[in-house]
Coordinates of C-alpha atoms and ligand atoms in Angstrom, one line a residue:
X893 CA 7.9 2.3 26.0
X894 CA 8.3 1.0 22.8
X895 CA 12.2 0.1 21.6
X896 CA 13.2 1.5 18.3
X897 CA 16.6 -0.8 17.9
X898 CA 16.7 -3.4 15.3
X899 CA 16.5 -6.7 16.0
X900 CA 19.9 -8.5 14.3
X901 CA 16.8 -10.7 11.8
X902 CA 15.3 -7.3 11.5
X903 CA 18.5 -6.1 10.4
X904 CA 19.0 -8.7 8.0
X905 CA 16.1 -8.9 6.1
X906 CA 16.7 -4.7 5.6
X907 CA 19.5 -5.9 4.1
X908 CA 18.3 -8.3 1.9
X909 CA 14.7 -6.1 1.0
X910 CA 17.4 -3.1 0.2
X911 CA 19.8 -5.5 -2.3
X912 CA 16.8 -6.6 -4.1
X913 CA 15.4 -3.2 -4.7
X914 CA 18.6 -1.9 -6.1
X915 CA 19.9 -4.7 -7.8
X916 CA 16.3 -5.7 -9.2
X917 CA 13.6 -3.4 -8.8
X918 CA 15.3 -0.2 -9.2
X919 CA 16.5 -1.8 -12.8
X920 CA 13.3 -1.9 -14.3
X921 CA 11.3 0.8 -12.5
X922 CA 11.8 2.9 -15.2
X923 CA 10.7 1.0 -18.0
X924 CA 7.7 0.0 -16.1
X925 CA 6.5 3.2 -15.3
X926 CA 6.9 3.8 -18.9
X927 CA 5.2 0.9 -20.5
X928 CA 2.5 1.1 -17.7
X929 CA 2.9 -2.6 -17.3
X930 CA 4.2 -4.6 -13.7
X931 CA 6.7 -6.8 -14.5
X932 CA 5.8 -10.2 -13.9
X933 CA 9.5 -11.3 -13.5
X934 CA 10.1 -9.2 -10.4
X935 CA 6.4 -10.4 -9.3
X936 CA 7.8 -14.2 -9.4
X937 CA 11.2 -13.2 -8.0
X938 CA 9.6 -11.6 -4.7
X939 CA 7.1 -14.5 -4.7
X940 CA 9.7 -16.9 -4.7
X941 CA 11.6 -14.8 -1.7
X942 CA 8.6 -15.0 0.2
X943 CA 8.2 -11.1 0.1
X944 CA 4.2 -11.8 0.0
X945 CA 4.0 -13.6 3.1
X946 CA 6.4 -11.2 5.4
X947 CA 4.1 -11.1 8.0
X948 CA 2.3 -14.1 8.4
X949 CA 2.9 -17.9 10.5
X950 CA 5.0 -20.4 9.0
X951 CA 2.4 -22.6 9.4
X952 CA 0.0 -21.5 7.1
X953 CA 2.7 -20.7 4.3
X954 CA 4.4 -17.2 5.1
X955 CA 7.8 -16.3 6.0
X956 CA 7.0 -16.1 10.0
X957 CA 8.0 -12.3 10.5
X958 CA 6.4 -9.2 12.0
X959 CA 4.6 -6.1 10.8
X960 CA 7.7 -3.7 11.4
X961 CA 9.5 -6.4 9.2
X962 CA 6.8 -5.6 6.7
X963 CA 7.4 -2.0 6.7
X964 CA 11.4 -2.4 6.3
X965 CA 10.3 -4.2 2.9
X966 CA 7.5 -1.3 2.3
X967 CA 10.2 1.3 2.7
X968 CA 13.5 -0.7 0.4
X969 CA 11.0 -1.4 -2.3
X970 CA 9.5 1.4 -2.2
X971 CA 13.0 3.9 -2.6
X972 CA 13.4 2.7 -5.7
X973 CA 9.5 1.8 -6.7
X974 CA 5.9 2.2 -5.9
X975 CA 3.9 0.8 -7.9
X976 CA 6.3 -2.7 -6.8
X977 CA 5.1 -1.9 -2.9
X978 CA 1.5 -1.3 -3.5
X979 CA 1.1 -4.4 -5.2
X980 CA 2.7 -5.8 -2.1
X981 CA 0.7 -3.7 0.2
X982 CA -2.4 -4.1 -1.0
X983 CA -2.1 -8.1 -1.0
X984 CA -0.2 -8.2 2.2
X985 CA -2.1 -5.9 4.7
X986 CA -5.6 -4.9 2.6
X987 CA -6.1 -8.9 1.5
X988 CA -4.2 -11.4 3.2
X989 CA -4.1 -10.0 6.9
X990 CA -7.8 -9.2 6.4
X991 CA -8.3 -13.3 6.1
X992 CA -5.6 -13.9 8.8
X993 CA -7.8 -11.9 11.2
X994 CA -11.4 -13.0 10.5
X995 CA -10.8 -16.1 9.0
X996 CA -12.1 -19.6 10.1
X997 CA -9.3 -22.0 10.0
X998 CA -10.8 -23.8 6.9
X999 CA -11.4 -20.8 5.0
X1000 CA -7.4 -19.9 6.3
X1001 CA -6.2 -23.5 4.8
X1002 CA -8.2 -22.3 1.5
X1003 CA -7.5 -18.6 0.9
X1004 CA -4.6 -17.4 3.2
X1005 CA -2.2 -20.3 2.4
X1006 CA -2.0 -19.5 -1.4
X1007 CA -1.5 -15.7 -0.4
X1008 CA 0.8 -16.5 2.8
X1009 CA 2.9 -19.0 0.1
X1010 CA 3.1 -16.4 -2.9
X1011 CA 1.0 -18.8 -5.1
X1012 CA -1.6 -16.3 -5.0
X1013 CA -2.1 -12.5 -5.3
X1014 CA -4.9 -11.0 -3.5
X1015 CA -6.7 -7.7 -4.0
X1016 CA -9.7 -5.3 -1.9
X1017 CA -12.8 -4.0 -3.8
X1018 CA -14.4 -1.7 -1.1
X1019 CA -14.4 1.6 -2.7
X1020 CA -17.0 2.3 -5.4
X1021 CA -17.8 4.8 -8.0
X1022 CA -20.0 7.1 -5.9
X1023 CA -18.5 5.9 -2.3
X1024 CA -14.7 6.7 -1.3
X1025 CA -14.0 8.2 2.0
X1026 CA -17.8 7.4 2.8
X1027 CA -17.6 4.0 2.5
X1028 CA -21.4 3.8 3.6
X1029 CA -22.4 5.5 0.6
X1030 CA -21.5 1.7 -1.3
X1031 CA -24.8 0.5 -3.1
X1032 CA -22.9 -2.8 -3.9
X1033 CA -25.1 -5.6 -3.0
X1034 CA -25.0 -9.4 -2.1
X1035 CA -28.5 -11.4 -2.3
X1036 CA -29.1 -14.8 -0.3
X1037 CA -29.6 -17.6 -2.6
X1038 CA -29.9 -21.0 -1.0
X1039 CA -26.3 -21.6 -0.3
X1040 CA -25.1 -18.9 -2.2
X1041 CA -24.7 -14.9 -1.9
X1042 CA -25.5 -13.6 -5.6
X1043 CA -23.1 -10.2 -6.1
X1044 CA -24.2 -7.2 -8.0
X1045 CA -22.3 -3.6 -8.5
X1046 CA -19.0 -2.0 -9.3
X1047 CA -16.0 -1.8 -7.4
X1048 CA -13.6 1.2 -8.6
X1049 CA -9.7 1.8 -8.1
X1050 CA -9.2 -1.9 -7.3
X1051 CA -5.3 -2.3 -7.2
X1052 CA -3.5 -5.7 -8.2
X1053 CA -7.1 -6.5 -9.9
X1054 CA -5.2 -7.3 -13.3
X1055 CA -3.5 -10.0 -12.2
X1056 CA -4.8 -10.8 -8.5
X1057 CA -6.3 -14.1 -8.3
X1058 CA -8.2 -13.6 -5.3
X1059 CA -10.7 -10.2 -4.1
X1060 CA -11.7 -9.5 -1.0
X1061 CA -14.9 -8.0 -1.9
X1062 CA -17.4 -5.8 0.5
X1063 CA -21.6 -6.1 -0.4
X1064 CA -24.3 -5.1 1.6
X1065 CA -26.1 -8.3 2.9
X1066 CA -29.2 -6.3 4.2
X1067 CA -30.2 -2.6 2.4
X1068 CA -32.5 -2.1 5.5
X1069 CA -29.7 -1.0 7.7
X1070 CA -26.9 1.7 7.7
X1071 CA -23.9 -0.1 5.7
X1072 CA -21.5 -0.1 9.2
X1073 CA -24.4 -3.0 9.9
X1074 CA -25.6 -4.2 6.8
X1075 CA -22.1 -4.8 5.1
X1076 CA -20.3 -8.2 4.7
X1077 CA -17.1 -9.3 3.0
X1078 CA -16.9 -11.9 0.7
X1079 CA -13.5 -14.1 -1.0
X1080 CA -14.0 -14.1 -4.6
X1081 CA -11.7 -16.2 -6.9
X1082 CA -11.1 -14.5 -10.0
X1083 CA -12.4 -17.2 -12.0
X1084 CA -16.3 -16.6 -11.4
X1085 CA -18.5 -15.9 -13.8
X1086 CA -19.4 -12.7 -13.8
X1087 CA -16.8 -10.9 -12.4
X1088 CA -15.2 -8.6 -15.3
X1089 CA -11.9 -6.6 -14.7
X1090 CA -11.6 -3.3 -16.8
X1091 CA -8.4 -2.4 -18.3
X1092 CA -6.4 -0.5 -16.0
X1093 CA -7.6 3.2 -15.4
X1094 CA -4.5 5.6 -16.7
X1095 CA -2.9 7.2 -13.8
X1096 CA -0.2 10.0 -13.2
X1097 CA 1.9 7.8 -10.5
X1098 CA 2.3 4.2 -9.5
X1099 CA 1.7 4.0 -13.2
X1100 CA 3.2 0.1 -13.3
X1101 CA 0.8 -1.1 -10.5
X1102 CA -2.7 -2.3 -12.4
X1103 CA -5.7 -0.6 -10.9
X1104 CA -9.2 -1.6 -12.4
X1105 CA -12.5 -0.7 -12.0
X1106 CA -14.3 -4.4 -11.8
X1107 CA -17.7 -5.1 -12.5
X1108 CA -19.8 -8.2 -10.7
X1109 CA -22.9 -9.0 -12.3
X1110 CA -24.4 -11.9 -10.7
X1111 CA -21.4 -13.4 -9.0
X1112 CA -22.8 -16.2 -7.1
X1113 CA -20.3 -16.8 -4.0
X1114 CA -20.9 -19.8 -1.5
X1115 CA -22.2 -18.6 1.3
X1116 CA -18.8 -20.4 2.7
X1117 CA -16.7 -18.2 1.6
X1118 CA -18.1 -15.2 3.6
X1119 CA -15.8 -13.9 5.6
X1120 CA -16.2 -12.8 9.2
X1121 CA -19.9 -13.4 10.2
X1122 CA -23.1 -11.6 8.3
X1123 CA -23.3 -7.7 8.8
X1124 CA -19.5 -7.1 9.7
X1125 CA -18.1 -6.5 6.6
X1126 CA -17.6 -2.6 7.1
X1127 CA -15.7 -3.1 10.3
X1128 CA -13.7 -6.2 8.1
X1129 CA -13.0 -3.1 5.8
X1130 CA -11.9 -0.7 8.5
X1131 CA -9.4 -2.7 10.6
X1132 CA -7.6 -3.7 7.1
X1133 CA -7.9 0.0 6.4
X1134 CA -6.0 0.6 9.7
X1135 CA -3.4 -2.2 9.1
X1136 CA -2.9 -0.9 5.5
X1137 CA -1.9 2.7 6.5
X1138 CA 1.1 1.5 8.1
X1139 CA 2.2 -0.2 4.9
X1140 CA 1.4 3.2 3.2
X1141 CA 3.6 5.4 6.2
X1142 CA 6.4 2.9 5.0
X1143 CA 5.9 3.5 1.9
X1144 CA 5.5 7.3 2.0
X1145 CA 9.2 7.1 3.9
X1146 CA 11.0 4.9 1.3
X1147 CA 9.7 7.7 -1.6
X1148 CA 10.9 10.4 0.5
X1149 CA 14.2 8.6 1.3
X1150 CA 14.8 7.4 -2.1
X1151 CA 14.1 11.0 -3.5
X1152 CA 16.4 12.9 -1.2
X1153 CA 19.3 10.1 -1.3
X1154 CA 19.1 11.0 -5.4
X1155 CA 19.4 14.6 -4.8
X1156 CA 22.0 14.6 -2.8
X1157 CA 24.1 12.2 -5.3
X1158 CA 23.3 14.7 -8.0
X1159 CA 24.1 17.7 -6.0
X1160 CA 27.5 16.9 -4.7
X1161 CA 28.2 16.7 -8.8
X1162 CA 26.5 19.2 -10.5
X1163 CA 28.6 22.9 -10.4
X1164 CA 27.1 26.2 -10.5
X1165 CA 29.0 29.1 -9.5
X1166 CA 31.9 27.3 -9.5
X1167 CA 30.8 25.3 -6.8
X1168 CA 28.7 22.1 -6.1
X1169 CA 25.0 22.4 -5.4
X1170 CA 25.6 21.4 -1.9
X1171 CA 27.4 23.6 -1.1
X1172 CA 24.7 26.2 -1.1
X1173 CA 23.6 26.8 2.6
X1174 CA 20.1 27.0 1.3
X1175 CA 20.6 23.7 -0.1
X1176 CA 22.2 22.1 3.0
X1177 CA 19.6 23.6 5.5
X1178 CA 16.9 22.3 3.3
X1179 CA 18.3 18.8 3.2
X1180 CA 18.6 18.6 7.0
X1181 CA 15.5 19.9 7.5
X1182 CA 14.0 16.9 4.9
X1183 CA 16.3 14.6 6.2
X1184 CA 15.1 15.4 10.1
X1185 CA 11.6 15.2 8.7
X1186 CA 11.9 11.8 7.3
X1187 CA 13.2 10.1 10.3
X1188 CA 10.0 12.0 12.4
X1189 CA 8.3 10.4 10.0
X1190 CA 9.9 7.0 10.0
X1191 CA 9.6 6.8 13.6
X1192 CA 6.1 7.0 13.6
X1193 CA 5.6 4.3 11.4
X1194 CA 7.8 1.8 13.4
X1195 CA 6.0 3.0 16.6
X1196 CA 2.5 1.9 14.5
X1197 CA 4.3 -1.4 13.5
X1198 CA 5.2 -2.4 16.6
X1199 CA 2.3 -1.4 18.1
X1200 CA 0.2 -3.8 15.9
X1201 CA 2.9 -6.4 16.5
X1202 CA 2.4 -6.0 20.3
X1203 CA -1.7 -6.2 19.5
X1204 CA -2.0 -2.6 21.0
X1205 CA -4.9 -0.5 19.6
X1206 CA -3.2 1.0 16.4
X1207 CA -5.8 3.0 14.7
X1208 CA -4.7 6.3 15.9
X1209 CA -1.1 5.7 15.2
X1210 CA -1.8 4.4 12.2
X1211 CA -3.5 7.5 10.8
X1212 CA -1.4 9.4 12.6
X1213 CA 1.7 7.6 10.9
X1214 CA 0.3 8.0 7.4
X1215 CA -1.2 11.3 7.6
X1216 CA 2.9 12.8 8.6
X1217 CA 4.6 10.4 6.6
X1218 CA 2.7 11.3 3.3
X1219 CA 2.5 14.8 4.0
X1220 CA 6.7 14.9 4.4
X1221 CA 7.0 12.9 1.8
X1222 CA 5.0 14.7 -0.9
X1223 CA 7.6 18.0 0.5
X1224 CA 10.9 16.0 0.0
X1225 CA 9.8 15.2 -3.7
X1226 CA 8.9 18.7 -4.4
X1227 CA 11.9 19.5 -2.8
X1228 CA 14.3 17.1 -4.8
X1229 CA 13.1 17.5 -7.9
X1230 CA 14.0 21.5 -7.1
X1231 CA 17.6 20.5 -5.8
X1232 CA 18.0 19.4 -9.0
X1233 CA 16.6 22.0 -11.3
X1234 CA 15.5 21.1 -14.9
X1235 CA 17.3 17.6 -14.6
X1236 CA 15.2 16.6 -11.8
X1237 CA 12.2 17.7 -14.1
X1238 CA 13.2 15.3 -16.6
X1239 CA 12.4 12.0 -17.0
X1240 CA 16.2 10.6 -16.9
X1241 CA 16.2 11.1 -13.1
X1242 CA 14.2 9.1 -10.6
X1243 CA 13.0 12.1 -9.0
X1244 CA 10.4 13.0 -11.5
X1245 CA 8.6 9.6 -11.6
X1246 CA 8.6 9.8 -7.7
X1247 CA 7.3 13.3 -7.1
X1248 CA 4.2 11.9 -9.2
X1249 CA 4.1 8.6 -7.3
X1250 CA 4.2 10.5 -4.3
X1251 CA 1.0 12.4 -4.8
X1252 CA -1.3 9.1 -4.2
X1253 CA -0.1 8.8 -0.8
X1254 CA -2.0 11.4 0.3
X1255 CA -5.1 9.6 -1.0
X1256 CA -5.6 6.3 -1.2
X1257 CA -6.3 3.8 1.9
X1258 CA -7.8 6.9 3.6
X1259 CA -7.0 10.5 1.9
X1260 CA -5.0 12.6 4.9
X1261 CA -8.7 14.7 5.5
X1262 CA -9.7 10.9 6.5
X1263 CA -6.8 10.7 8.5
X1264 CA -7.5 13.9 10.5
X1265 CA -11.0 12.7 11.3
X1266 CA -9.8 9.6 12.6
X1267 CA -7.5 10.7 14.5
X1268 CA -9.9 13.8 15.9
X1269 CA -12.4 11.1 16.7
X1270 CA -10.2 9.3 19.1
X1271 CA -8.5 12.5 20.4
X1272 CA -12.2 14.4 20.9
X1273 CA -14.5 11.1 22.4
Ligands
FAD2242 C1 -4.3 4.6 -7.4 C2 -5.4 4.2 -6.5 C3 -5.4 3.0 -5.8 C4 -6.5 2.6 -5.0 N1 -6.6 1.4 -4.5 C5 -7.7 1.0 -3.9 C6 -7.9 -0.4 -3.6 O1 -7.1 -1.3 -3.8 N2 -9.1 -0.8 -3.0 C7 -10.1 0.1 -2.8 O2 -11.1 -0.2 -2.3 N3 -9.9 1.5 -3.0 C8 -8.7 1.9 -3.6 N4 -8.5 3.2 -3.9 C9 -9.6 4.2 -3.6 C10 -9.1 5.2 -2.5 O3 -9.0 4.6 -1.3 C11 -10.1 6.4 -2.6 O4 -9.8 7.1 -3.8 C12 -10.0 7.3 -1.4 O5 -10.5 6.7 -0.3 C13 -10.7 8.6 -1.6 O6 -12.0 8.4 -2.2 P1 -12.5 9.2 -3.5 O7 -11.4 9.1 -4.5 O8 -13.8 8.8 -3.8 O9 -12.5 10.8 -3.0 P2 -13.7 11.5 -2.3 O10 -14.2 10.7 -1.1 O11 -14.7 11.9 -3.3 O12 -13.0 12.8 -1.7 C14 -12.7 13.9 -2.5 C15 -12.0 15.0 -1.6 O13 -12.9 15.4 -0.5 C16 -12.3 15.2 0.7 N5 -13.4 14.8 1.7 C17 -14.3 13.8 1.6 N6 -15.1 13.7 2.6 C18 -14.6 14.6 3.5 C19 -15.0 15.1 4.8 N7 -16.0 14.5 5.5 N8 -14.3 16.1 5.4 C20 -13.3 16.7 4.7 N9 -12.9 16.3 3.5 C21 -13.5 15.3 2.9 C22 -11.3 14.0 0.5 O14 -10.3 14.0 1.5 C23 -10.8 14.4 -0.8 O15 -9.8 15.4 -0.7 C24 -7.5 3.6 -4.7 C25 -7.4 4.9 -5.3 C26 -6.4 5.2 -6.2 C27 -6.5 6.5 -6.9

């Protein structure tokens, strides 16, 4: 039976992932969201923290904590900003954990170490223009060369690809077989010719975070820096799929928290009918009903976290974690912004730039029809 109580370091990094979010994040979200630009500030100030390493050793450069740590920072960062946590998502559980689980330990001392030690951002390029949920459907290729693996296609939707200095990138290694065989991943450093970010595609939510379709047009990779062996790059890409949901079931939670804490601020002030907001039974019923919802929701996550921390099969709790969490939190926004009437329609209020942050949640890393047929699959073998 798994333990829900906080550990007193758990405890304390909450602490510290919640006072950074208010007293920096939260500052800037706004602006961000409006320039449609991360800022790089907060990028170096949660770099030097160590908030891109939560999960990984001390010995190869990260800050030595556990996955339901991780989640604590998703969901802090993520009450006050998404497009803050995806960038740390998508380098912490797509990129780096990806390399921490099929790495050799040279390729760890090269790729994970700059990522573990916040020198380096990483990013995943599986999705393609004609292949989302089926990930099969990727035409992407990588051609044997001597000692090289030559890399040709698109990669679409690429988060942190702006400014990420390393991709994770999937190819098919041999066209003759169905892509669950013939896929392989490969680290690619940003540098190498040939590989051509786009400007960032314009989004409605997690406007700040930079996602890029990226072109590579004969990338030539050492056949070193494969990762994992030949012809196991789609079940890389599925295992970091499953690792990432949890990040996003955090996420989901913080948005839902962060939206319904604003509500209820707002609500205890604003009057109507000579009373406050709150004190409309339709309003309080509602708010316990979110609030209830949330923890559910919460709950689930941390029983995924520690269920990967324990090295229990996660995949179903995963899904199962990030298919509720994203589904209650895209009802709390709703929800909030309609607690607060035309103010929570208007930009000035958080709730407005979270109800269309929320949305993605419900998409990306696996949209929640993806979730349902994972979870089937396990519940129906
Ligand atoms: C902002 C953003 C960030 C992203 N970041 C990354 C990233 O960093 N790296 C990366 O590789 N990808 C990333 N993605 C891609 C994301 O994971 C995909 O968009 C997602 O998997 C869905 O694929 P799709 O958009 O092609 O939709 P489609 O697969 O075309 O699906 C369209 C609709 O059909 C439904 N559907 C599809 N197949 C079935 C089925 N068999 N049964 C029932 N319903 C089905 C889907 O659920 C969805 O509702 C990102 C996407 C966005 C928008």
């Amino acid at each position: 039976m798994v333990s829900f109580q906080l550990t007193d370091d758990q405890k304390e990094m909450q602490e510290l992932f919640r006072k950074f979010a208010q007293d920096k994040v939260a500052k800037v979200a706004e602006e961000m969201d409006e320039k449609e630009e991360m800022n790089m500030d907060i990028i170096a100030e949660m770099k030097e923290l160590g908030f891109f390493g939560i999960p990984f050793s001390d010995e190869i450069g990260g800050a030595g904590m556990d996955v339901l740590t991780y989640a604590l920072m998703m969901e802090e960062i993520s009450k006050v900003d998404a497009s803050t946590s995806i960038t740390l998502s998508v380098h912490t559980s797509l990129c780096a954990s990806s390399i921490e689980e099929f790495a050799t330990p040279e390729q760890k001392e090269k790729w994970l170490r700059p990522l573990a030690d916040g020198s380096k951002i990483g990013c995943f390029g599986l999705t393609e223009p004609n292949a989302g949920s089926d990930v099969a459907g990727a035409v992407t290729t990588a051609e044997k060369d001597g000692d090289f693996y030559v890399i040709n296609g698109a990669k679409i939707f690429t988060t942190n690809s702006g400014f990420a200095d390393t991709f994770l990138v999937f190819a098919l290694t041999d066209k003759s077989v169905p892509a669950h065989k013939g896929m392989s991943a490969f680290l690619v450093d940003r540098n190498t010719p040939g590989l051509e970010v786009q400007p960032d595609i314009k989004r409605m939510g997690i406007r700040a975070a930079s996602n890029a379709e990226v072109y590579y047009n004969n990338v030539r990779v050492p056949a070193e820096d494969m990762l994992g062996k030949e012809g196991t790059g789609f079940k890389i890409a599925m295992k970091a799929l499953d690792g990432g949901r949890i990040g996003i079931a955090a996420q989901s939670v913080g948005i839902a928290q962060g939206a319904l804490d604003e509500a209820i601020k707002y609500c205890k002030e604003r009057k109507q009918f000579g009373k406050p907001i709150t004190a409309f039974q339709n309003t309080q019923f509602r708010m316990a009903e979110d609030q209830a919802m949330i923890n559910a929701a919460r709950l689930l996550t941390w029983q995924a976290a520690v269920a990967k921390d324990n090295h229990e099969n996660y995949n179903f709790l995963a899904a199962q974690a990030k298919l509720v969490a994203a589904t209650v939190a895209n009802d709390v926004c709703r929800h909030a912004v309609q607690y607060m009437g035309g103010y929570g329609y208007c930009r000035e209020y958080g709730v407005e730039r979270k109800l269309r942050d929320v949305k993605i949640t419900e998409i990306y890393e696996g949209t929640s029809e993806v979730m349902k047929m994972v979870m089937s699959g396990s519940m129906l073998r």
